[in-house]
XYZ file of C-alpha atoms in Angstrom:
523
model
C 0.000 0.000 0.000
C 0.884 3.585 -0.652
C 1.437 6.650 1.707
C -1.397 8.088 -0.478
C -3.784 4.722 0.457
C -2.795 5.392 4.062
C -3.586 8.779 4.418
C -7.012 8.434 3.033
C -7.855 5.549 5.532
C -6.587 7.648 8.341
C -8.468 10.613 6.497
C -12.007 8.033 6.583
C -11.193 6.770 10.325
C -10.948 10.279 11.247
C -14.250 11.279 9.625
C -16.242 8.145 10.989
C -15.101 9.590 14.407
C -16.746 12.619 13.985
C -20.334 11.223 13.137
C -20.031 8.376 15.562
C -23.676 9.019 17.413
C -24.471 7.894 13.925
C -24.603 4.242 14.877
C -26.160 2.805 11.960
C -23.696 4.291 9.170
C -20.929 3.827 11.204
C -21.871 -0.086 11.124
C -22.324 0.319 7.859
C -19.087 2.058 6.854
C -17.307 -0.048 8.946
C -18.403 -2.995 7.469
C -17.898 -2.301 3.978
C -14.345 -0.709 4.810
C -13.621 -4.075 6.493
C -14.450 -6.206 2.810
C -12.584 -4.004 1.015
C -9.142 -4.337 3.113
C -9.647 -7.955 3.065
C -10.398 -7.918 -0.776
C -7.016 -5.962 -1.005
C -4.936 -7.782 1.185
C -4.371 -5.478 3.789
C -4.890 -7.495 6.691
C -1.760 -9.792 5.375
C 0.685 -6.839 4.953
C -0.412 -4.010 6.594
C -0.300 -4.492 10.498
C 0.361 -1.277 11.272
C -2.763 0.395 9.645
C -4.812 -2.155 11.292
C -4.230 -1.243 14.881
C -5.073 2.118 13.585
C -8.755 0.833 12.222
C -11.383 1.003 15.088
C -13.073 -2.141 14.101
C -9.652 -3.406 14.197
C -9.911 -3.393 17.852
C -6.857 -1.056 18.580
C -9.483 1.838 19.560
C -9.846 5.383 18.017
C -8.962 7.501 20.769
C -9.119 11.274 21.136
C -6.110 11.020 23.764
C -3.314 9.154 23.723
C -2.526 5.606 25.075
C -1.165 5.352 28.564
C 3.149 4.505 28.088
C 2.152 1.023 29.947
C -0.852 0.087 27.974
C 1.291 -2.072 25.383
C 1.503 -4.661 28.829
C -1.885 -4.073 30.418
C -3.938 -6.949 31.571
C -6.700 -6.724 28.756
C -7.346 -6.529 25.284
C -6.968 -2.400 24.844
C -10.919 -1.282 25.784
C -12.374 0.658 22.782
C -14.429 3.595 22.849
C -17.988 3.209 24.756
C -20.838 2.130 22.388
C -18.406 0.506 19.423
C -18.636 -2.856 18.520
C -14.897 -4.593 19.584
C -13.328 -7.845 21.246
C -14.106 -6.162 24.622
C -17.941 -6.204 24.008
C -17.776 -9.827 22.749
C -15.886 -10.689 25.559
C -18.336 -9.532 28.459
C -21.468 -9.616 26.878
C -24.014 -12.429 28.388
C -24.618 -13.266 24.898
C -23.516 -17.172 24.279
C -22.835 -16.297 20.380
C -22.188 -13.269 18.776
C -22.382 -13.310 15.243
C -19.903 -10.756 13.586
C -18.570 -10.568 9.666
C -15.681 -12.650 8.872
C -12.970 -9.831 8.018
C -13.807 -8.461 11.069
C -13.029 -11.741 13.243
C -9.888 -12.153 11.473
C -8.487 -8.793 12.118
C -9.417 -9.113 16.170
C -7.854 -12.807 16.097
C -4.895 -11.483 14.844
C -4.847 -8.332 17.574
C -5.547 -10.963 20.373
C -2.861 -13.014 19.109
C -0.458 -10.364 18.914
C -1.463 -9.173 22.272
C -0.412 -12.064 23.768
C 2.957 -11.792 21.713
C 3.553 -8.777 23.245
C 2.724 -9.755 26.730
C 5.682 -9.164 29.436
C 4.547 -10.191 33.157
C 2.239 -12.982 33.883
C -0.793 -11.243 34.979
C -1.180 -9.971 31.118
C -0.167 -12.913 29.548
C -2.900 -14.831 31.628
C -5.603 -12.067 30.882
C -5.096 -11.941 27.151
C -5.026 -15.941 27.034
C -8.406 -15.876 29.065
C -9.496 -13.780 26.491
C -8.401 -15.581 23.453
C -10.472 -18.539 24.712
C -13.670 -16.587 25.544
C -13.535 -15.244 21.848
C -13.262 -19.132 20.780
C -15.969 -20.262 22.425
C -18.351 -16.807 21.866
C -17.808 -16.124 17.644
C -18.524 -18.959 15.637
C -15.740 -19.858 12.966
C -12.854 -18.122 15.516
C -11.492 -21.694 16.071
C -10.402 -22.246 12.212
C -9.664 -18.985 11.390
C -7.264 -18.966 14.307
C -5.458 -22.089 13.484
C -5.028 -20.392 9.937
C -3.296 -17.486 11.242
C -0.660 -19.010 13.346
C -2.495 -19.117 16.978
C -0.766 -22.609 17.619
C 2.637 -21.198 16.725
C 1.837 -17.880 18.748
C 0.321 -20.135 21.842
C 3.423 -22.399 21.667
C 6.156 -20.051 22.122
C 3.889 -17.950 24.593
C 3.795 -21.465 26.451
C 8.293 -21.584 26.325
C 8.300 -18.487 27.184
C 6.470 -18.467 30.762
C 6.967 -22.069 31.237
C 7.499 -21.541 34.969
C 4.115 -19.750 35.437
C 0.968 -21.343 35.730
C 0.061 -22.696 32.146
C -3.189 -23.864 32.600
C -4.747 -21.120 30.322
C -2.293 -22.402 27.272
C -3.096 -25.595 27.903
C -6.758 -25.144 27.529
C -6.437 -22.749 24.703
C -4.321 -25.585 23.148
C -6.791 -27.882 23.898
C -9.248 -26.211 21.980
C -7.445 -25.300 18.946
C -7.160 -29.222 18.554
C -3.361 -29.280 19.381
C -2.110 -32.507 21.576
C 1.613 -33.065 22.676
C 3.616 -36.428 21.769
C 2.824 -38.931 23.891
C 5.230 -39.918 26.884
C 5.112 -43.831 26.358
C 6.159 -45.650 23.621
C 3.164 -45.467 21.258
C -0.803 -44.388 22.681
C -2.170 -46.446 25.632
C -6.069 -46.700 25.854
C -8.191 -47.680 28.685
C -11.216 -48.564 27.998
C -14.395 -49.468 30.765
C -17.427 -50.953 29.964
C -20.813 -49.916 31.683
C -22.727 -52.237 34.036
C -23.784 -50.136 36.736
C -22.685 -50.782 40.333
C -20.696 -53.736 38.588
C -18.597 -51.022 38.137
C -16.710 -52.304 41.363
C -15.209 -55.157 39.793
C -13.287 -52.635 37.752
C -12.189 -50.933 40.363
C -10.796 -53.764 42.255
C -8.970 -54.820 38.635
C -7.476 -51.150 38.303
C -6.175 -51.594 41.518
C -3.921 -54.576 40.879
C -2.715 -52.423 37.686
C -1.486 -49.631 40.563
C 0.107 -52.281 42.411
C 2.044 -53.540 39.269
C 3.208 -50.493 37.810
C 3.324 -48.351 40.999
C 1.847 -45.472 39.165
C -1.898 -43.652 39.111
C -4.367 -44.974 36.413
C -3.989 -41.492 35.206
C -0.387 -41.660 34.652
C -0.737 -45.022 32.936
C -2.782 -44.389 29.756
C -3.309 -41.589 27.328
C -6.829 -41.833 26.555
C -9.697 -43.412 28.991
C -13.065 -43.893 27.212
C -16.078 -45.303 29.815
C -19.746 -45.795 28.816
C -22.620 -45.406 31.093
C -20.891 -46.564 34.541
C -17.572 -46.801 33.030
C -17.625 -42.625 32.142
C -18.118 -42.116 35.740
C -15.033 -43.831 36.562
C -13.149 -42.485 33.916
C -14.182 -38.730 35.546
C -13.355 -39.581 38.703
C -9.818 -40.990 38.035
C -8.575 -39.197 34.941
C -10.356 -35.570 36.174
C -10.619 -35.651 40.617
C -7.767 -38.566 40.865
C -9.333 -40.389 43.155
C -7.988 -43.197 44.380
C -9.673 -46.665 43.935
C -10.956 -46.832 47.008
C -12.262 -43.492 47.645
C -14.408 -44.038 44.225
C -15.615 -47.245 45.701
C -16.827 -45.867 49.251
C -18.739 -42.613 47.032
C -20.242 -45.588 44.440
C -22.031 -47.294 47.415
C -22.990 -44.109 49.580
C -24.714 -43.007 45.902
C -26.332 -46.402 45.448
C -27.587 -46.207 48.804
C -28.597 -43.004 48.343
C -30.213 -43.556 45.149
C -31.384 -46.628 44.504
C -32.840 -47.403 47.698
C -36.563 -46.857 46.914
C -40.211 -48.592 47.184
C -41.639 -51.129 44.061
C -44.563 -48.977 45.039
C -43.052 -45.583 44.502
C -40.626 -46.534 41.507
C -43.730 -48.275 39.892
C -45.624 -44.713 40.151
C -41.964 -42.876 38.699
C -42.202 -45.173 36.029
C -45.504 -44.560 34.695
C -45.225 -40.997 34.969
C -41.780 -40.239 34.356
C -40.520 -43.267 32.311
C -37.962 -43.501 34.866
C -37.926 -46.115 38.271
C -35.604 -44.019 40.273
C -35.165 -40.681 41.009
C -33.688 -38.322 38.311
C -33.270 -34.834 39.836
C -31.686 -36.999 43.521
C -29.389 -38.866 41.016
C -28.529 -35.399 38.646
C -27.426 -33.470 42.253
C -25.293 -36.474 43.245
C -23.281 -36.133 39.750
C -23.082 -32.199 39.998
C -21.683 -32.414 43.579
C -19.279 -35.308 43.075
C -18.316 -34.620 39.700
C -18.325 -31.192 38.835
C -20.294 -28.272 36.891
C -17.720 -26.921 34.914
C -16.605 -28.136 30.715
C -14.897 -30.749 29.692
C -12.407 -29.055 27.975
C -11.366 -27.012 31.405
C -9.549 -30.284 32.247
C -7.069 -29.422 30.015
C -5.598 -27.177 32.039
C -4.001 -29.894 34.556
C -0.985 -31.384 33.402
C -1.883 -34.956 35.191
C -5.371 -35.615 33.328
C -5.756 -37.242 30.047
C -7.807 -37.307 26.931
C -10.897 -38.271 28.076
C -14.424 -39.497 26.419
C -17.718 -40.590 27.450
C -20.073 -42.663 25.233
C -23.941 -41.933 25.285
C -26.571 -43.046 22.546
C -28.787 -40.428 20.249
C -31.865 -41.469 20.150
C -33.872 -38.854 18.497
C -32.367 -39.435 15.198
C -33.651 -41.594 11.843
C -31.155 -43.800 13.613
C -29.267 -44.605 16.922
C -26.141 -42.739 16.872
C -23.029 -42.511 19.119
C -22.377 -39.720 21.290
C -18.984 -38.567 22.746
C -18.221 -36.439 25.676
C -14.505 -34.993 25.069
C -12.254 -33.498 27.209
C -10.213 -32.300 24.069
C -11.092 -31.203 20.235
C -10.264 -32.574 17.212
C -7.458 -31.508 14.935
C -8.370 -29.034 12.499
C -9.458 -31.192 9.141
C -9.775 -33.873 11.178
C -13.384 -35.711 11.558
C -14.377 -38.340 13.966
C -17.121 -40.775 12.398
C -18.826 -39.846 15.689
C -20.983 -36.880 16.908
C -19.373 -35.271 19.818
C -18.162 -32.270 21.761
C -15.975 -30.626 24.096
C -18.332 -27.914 25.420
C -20.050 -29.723 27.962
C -20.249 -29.767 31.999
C -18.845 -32.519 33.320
C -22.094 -33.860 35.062
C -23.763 -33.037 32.319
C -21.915 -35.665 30.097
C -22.014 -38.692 33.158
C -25.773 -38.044 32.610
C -25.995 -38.461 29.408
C -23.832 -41.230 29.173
C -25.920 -43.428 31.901
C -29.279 -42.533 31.539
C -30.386 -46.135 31.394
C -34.015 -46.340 29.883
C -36.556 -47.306 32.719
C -34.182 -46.433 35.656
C -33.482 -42.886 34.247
C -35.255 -40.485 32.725
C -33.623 -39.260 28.840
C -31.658 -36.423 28.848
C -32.125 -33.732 26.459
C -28.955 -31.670 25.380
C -29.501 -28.871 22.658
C -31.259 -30.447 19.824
C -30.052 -34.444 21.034
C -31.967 -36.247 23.464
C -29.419 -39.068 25.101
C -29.756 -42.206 26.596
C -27.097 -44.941 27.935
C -24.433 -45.405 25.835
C -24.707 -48.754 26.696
C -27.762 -49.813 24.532
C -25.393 -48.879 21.677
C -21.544 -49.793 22.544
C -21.253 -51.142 26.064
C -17.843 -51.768 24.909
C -16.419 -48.675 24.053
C -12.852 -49.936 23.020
C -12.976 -49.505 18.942
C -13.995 -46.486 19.846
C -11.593 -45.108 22.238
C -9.240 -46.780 19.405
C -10.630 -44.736 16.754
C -10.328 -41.747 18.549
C -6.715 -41.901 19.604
C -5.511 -42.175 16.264
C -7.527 -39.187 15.175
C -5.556 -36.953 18.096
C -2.186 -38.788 17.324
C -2.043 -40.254 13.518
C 1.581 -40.597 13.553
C 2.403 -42.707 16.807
C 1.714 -46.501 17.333
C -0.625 -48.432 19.559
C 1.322 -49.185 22.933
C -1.442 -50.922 24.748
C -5.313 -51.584 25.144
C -6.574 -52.222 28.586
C -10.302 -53.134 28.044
C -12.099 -53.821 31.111
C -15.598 -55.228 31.579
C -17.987 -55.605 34.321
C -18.696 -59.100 34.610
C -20.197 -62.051 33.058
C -21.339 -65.532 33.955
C -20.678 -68.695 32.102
C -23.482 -69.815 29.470
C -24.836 -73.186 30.460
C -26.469 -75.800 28.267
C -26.870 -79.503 29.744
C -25.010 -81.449 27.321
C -27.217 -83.367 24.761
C -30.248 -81.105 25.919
C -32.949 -81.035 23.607
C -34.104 -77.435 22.181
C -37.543 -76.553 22.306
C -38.126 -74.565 19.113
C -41.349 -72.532 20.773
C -38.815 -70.906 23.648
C -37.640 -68.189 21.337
C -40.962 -67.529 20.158
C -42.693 -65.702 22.639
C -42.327 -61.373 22.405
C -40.405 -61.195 25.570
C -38.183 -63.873 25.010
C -37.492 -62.308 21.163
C -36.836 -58.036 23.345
C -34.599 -59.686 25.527
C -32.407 -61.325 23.219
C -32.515 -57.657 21.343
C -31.125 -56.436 24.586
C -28.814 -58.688 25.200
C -27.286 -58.254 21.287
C -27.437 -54.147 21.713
C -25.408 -54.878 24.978
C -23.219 -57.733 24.318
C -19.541 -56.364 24.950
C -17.210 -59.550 24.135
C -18.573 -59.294 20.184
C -16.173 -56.098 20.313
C -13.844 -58.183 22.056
C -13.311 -61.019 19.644
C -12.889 -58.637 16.737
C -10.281 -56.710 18.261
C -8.054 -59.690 19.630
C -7.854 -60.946 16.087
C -6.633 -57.596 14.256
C -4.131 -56.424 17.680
C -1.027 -58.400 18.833
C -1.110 -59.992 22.081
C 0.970 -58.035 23.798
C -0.744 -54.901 22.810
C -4.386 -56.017 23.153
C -5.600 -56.864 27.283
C -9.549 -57.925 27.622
C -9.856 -58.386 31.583
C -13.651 -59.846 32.132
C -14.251 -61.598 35.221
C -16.822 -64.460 35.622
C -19.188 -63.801 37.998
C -20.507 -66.453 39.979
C -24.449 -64.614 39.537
C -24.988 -61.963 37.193
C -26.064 -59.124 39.964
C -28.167 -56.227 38.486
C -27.088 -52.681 37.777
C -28.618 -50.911 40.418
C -28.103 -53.996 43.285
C -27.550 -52.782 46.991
C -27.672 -56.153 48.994
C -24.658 -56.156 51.016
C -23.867 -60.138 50.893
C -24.002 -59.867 46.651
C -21.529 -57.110 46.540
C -19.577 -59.121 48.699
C -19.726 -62.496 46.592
C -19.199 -59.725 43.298
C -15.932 -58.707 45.152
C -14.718 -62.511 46.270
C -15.095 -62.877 42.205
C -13.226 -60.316 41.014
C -10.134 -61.563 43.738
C -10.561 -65.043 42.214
C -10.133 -63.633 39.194
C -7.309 -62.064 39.832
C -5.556 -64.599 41.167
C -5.954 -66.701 37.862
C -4.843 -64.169 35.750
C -2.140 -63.113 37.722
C 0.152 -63.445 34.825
C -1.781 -61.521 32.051
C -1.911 -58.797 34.645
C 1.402 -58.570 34.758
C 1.682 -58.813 31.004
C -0.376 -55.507 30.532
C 1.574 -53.953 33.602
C 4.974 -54.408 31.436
C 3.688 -53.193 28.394
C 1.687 -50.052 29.424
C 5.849 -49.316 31.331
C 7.737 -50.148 28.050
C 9.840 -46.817 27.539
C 10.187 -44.437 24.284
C 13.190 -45.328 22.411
C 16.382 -42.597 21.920
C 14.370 -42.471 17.718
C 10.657 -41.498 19.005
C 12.686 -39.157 21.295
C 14.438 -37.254 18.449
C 11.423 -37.444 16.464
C 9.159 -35.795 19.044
C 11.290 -33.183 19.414
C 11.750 -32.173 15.730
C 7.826 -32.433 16.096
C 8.075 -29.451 18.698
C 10.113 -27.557 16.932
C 8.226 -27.551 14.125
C 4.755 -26.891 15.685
C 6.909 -24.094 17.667
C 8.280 -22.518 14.171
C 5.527 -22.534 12.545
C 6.826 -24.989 9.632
């Protein structure tokens, strides 16, 4: 651009000022000034006549800047009135629908903001602000990644990496970027649902502690859970609990919960579609797990990617649902609805609301029911998804654990009745138990993974207990089961416990760090 294309901008900005009660042409003026820099390419080359612009969001004052205002602990306030980052920041509005030029020139302010940021208080304000933007303008996230935030959020992050991070890491998080992993290649967890079965797993991850001498967090990269499985997977990869702390909440819940009349439940049921009580069983979830997103997690170091399954059911067809602690790449599609911008609670909910004991649970346009009726077994899943968020490393280890079974029994030489499987109940439970079988998933996957990558861990129960059982003397037999079990698979135990510990080679080392460099460069 030309001094003479300059002047005249500064000549327009100047007049705009003047008739700025005049809220309508300003918009106007604004707007069509903003399509016409982008159409000429000023945005790419002409930084400094941007931070002059108003709708640039480096305001139009009529008195100087204050000397420290290149390090203050905001985004520069604009003048009263004007549409700018600061208004789209505060505002109660949840989206705030602006015109793309005009997002692209306040991304690139924001990011340079944070560029320019000195002490820690500013660098933490303008990175809270950055992900506010995200989440409130539709479209910020890609254009963003376009203009370099990753590269500008990366060497922000080297820069003050003795402060407190947590901002970048979340702001990271969103942008879709994930870090190497630390092992060898990805390690998955992976926990079926089965209600207060979910014990057994417990007592299982335990002897995986004891092995390794690390936390379950610290163990895998990515823990998926359905239904009762995505309540352990909160409570371990988000509040690092310890096994036995989950264990004592899961039984004062149950208690809590599920201890209620035929005659009352009966009465929830017809009304409500739901045996138990939904709003008692919603405030246990907020106050144990949390009311705050998903993607928040990212900012502790210690938790890992974590997903939830739930099941669609308002759709032409049943569809899978995930709850992510973590976004996508950007180009990169899941084969799976899904989304990071959800409360915690919110996605435990979703994930077990088990027809008949729960009521649905409506979310936006999606109404969600157990994931269970869909994939009980969420490990091709959690598979899938890890090699979306790291295409480039191998599979380490899967750790699939289930939450019980019994042996099928047929008297040898029995005769079979042909009219057994004829009746309408008989033909909706086998439905049920085909929507819910989890060792289908297993047999696929421990023909196309190794041995000593893949790890199924199913104990056999000596009677299949129900989801919501409180009777002290079952849980008891449930836990003598899962010991037994234990013992007899002492070995394959410590199988999984050496490969989830195998160490990254001097090569992935090298390679990961060329990886860093390049994110950090921008190459």
């Amino acid at each position: 651009m030309t001094f003479n294309h300059e002047k005249i901008l500064n000549v327009l900005k100047t007049s705009l000022n003047k008739i700025a009660k005049k809220e309508l042409l300003l918009s106007i003026t604004r707007k069509d000034l903003s399509q016409y820099i982008e159409k000429v390419n000023l945005l790419k080359n002409s930084n400094s006549i941007i931070k002059n612009l108003k709708f640039s969001t480096a305001s139009l004052r009529s008195t100087p800047p204050k000397e420290d205002e290149a390090d203050s602990e905001t985004i520069p306030k604009l003048e009263e009135n004007s549409p700018n980052i600061n208004h789209i920041l505060t505002t109660s509005q949840w989206k705030t629908e602006i015109s793309k030029p005009l997002v692209l020139s306040q991304i690139k302010h924001i990011l340079a903001s944070i560029e320019e940021a000195q002490t820690d208080s500013s660098f933490q304000a303008r990175v809270g602000a950055f992900i506010t933007y995200i989440y409130k303008v539709p479209g910020a996230r890609i254009i963003s990644v376009k203009e370099g935030a990753l590269r500008v959020l990366l060497n922000a992050r080297e820069r003050f990496k003795d402060k407190d991070l947590g901002p970048i890491r979340e702001a990271l998080a969103l942008l879709g970027y994930t870090d190497p992993v630390p092992g060898k290649g990805i390690r998955i967890l992976s926990i079926d649902g089965g209600g207060i079965r979910g014990l057994l797993v417990l007592e299982m991850l335990k002897k995986l502690e004891e092995l390794t001498g690390k936390r379950i967090y610290e163990l895998f990269d990515l823990i998926c859970g359905t239904s009762t499985g995505a309540i352990l997977t909160f409570s371990m990869g988000i509040h690092h609990k310890s096994m036995d702390e989950i264990a004592e909440v899961y039984l004062k819940i149950s208690n809590e919960v599920f201890k209620q009349s035929s005659l009352w439940g009966t009465g929830n049921l017809v009304w409500t579609q739901s045996f138990y009580s939904t709003p008692l069983w919603e405030k246990n979830l907020k106050t144990y797990l949390g009311d705050f997103r998903l993607i928040q997690t990212a900012r502790d170091p210690l938790c890992p990617k974590l997903c939830a399954v739930s099941a669609v059911v308002n759709q032409s067809h049943l569809s899978a649902y995930l709850f992510r602690n973590y976004s996508l790449p950007w180009k990169v599609h899941s084969e799976y609805l899904g989304s990071s911008n959800h409360l915690v609670w919110e996605a435990a909910r979703a994930s077990a609301a088990a027809p008949t004991y729960f009521e649905e649970f409506k979310l936006g346009d999606y109404i969600h029911q157990d994931g269970g009726i869909l994939a009980n077994n969420p490990t091709a899943i959690a598979i899938h998804e890890a090699k979306l968020l790291w295409p480039n490393h191998p599979i380490q280890c899967v750790v699939s654990f289930g939450t019980g079974r019994t042996v099928p029994y047929r008297a040898k030489n029995a005769p079979c009745d042909p009219s057994v499987n004829t009746t309408w109940k008989n033909k909706f439970m086998k439905i049920v138990d085909s929507a819910t079988d989890t060792e289908g998933i297993h047999t696929i996957l421990s023909d196309l993974l190794p041995d000593n990558v893949y790890y199924r861990f199913n104990p056999y129960l000596v009677e299949m207990i129900s989801m919501v059982e409180i009777e002290e003397q079952k849980l008891e037999q449930m836990k003598r089961d899962a010991i037994m079990y234990l013992r007899r698979n002492e070995d394959k135990f410590i199988a999984a416990a050496k490969a989830l510990s195998e160490p990254k080679s001097y090569f992935q080392k090298q390679s990961d760090w060329l990886r860093i460099k390049r994110d950090l460069y921008g190459f």
